[in-house]
Coordinates of C-alpha atoms in Angstrom, one line a residue:
X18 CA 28.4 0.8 -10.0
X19 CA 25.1 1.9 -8.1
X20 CA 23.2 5.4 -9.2
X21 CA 21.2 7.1 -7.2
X22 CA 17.9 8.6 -9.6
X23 CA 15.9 11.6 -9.0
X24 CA 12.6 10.1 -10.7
X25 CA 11.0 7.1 -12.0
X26 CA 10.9 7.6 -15.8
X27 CA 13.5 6.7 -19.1
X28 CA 15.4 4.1 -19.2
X29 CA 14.6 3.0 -15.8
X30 CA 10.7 3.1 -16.1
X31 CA 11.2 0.6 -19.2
X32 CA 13.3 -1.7 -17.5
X33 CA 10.5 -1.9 -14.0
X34 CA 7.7 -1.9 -16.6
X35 CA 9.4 -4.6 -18.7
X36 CA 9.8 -7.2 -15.8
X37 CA 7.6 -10.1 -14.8
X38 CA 8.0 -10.1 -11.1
X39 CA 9.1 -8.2 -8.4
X40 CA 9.9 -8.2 -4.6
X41 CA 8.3 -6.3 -1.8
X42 CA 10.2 -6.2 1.5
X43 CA 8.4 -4.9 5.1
X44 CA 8.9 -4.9 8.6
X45 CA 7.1 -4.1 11.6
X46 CA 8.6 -1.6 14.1
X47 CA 9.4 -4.0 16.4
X48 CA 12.9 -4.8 16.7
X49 CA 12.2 -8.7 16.9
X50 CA 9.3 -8.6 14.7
X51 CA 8.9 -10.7 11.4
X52 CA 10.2 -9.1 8.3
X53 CA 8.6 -9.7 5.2
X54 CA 9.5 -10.8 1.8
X55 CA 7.2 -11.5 -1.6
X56 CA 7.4 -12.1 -4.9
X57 CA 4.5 -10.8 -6.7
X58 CA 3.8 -11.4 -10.3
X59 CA 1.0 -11.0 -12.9
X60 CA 1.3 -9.1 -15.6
X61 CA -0.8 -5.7 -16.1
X62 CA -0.4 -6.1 -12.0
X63 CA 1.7 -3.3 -11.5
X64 CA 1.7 0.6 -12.7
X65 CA 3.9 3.6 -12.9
X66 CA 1.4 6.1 -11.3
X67 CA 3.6 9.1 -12.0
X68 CA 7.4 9.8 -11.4
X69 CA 7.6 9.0 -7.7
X70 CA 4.4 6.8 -7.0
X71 CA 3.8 3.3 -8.2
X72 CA 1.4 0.6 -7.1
X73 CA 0.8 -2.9 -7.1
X74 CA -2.5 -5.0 -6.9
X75 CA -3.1 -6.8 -3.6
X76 CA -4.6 -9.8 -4.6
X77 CA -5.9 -13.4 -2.2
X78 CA -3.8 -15.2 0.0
X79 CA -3.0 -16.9 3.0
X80 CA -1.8 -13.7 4.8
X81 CA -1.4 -10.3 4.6
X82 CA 2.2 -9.4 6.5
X83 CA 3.0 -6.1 3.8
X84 CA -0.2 -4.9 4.4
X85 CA -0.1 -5.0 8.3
X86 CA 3.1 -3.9 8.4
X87 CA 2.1 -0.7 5.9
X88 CA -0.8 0.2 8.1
X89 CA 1.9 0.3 11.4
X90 CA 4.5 2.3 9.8
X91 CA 4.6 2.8 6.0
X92 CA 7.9 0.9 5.2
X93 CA 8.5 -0.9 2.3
X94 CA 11.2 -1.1 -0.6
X95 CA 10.1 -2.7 -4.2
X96 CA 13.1 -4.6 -6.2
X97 CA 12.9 -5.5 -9.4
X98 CA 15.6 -8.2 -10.9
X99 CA 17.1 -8.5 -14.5
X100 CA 16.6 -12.1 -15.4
X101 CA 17.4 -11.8 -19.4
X102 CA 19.6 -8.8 -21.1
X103 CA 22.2 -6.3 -19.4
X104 CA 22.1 -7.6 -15.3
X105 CA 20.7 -5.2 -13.1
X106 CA 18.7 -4.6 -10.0
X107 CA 17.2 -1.7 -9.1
X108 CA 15.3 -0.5 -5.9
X109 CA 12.9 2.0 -4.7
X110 CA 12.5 2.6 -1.2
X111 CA 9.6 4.2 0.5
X112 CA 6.5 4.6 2.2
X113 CA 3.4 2.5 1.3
X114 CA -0.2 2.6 2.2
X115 CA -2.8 -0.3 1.2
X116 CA -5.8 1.1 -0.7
X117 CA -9.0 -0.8 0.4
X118 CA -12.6 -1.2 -1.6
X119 CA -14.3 1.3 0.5
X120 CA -11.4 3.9 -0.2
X121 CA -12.8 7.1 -2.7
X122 CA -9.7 6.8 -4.5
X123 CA -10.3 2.9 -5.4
X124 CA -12.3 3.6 -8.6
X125 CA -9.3 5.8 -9.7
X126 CA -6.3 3.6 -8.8
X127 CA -8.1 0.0 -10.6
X128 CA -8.3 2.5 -13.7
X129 CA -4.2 1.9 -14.0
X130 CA -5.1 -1.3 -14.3
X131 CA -6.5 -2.1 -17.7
X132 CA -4.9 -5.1 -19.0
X133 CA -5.9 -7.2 -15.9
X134 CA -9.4 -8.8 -14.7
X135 CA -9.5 -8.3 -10.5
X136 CA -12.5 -10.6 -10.2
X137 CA -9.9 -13.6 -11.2
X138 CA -7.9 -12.8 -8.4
X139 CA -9.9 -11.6 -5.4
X140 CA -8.6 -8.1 -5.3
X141 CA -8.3 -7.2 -1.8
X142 CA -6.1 -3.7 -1.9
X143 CA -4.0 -1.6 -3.8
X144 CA -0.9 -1.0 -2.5
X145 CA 0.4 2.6 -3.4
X146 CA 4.2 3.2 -3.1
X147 CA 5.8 7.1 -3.0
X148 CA 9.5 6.4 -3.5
X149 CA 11.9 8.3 -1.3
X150 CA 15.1 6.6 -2.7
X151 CA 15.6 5.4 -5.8
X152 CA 18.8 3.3 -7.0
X153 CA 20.2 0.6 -9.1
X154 CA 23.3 -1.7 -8.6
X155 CA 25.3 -4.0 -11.0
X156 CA 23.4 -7.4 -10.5
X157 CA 26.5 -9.0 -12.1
X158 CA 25.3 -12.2 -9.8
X159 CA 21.8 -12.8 -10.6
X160 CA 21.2 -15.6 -12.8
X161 CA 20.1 -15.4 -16.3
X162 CA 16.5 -17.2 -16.6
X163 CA 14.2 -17.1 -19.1
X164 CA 10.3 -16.3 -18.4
X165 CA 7.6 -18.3 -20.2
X166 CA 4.2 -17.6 -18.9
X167 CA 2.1 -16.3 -15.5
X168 CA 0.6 -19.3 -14.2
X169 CA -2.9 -19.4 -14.3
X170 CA -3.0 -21.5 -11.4
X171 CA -4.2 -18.4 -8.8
X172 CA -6.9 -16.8 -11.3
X173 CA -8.3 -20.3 -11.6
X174 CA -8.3 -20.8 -7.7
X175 CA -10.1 -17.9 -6.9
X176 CA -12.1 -17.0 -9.7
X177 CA -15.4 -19.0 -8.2
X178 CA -15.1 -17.0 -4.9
X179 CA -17.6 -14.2 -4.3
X180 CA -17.5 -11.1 -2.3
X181 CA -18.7 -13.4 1.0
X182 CA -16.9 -16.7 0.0
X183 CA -13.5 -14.4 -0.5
X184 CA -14.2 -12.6 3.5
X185 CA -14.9 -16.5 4.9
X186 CA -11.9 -17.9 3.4
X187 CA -9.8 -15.0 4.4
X188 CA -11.4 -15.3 8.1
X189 CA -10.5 -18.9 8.2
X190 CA -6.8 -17.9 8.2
X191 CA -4.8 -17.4 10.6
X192 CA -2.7 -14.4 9.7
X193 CA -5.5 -12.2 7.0
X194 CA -6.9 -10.2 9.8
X195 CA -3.6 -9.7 11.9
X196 CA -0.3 -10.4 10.9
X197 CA 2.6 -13.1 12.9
X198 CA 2.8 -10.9 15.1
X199 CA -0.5 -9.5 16.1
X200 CA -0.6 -6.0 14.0
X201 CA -4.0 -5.2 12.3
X202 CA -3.9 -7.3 9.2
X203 CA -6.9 -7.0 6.4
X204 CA -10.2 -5.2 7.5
X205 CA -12.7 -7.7 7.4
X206 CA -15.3 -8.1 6.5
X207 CA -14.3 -7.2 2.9
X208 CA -16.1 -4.1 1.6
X209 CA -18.1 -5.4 -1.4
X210 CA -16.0 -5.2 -5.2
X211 CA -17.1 -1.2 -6.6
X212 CA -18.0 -1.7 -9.7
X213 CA -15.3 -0.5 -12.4

């Protein structure tokens, strides 16, 4: 029932492009360490770089677990659910960096971007995925749901937050600059937003 795919294009392309949300799962190295899983949503938040890299838009929040854990070792594996039409699930495993402000390549990577406005969300990285496995199973068992809308609930949030109002509130939390359990989290202070 699973397949195993050489490259990220076709069929499957269309189907990662064409969902709302997706997962991102990380770990540290340690064996008792905290694994991590998110949803992340948005749409226009993700892109198809080219047939083996893909990357996501790190935006504000409370803590920053994938991208301490990327900075340690590089881990992570994407999944991406069929929630209407044929069921399916399909995964790419693979090794992650976060992109900050400061990097060269920042200009570049927001460029993928277009359909998205990073000031509403306090963009804080770039997460850039190279797959090294690529596969799909059946999802015969994941629910049928239909989506309506993103919420507008965190553009509105952090919309009002500047450059030095984003670095405070990130500073004033306890896992932003290191993760749960103690890796190097988000630099901060943040770099300041390049212009686009």
């Amino acid at each position: 029932m699973g397949k195993t795919y050489e490259r990220i294009d076709g069929r499957l392309r269309t189907f990662i492009e064409a969902q709302p949300m997706f997962f991102t799962a990380t770990a540290p190295l340690a064996g008792d360490g905290t694994i991590n899983l998110s949803p992340k949503g948005l749409r226009g938040s993700f892109a198809v770089l080219d047939e083996l890299t893909v990357a996501y838009l790190d935006f504000a929040g409370s803590n920053a677990e994938t991208v301490a854990h990327l900075r340690e070792n590089g881990r992570i594996t994407l999944m991406w659910c069929a929630f209407t039409g044929p069921p399916n699930i399909v995964r790419v495993h693979g090794r992650g960096e976060p992109v900050f402000r400061d990097d060269p390549r920042w200009p570049e990577l927001t460029g993928h971007f277009p359909d998205i406005d990073p000031s509403l969300h306090g963009l804080r990285a770039i997460v850039v995925v190279r797959a090294e496995l690529i596969r799909d199973t059946c999802g015969y068992a994941v629910p049928l749901m239909t989506y309506e809308a993103d919420r507008d609930l965190h553009g509105r949030r952090f919309a009002r937050e500047d450059d030095a109002s984003l670095s405070a509130y990130f500073a004033g939390k306890d896992h932003v600059a290191t993760s749960i359990d103690g890796l190097p989290g988000l630099p901060l202070p943040l770099p300041p937003t390049p212009a686009r």
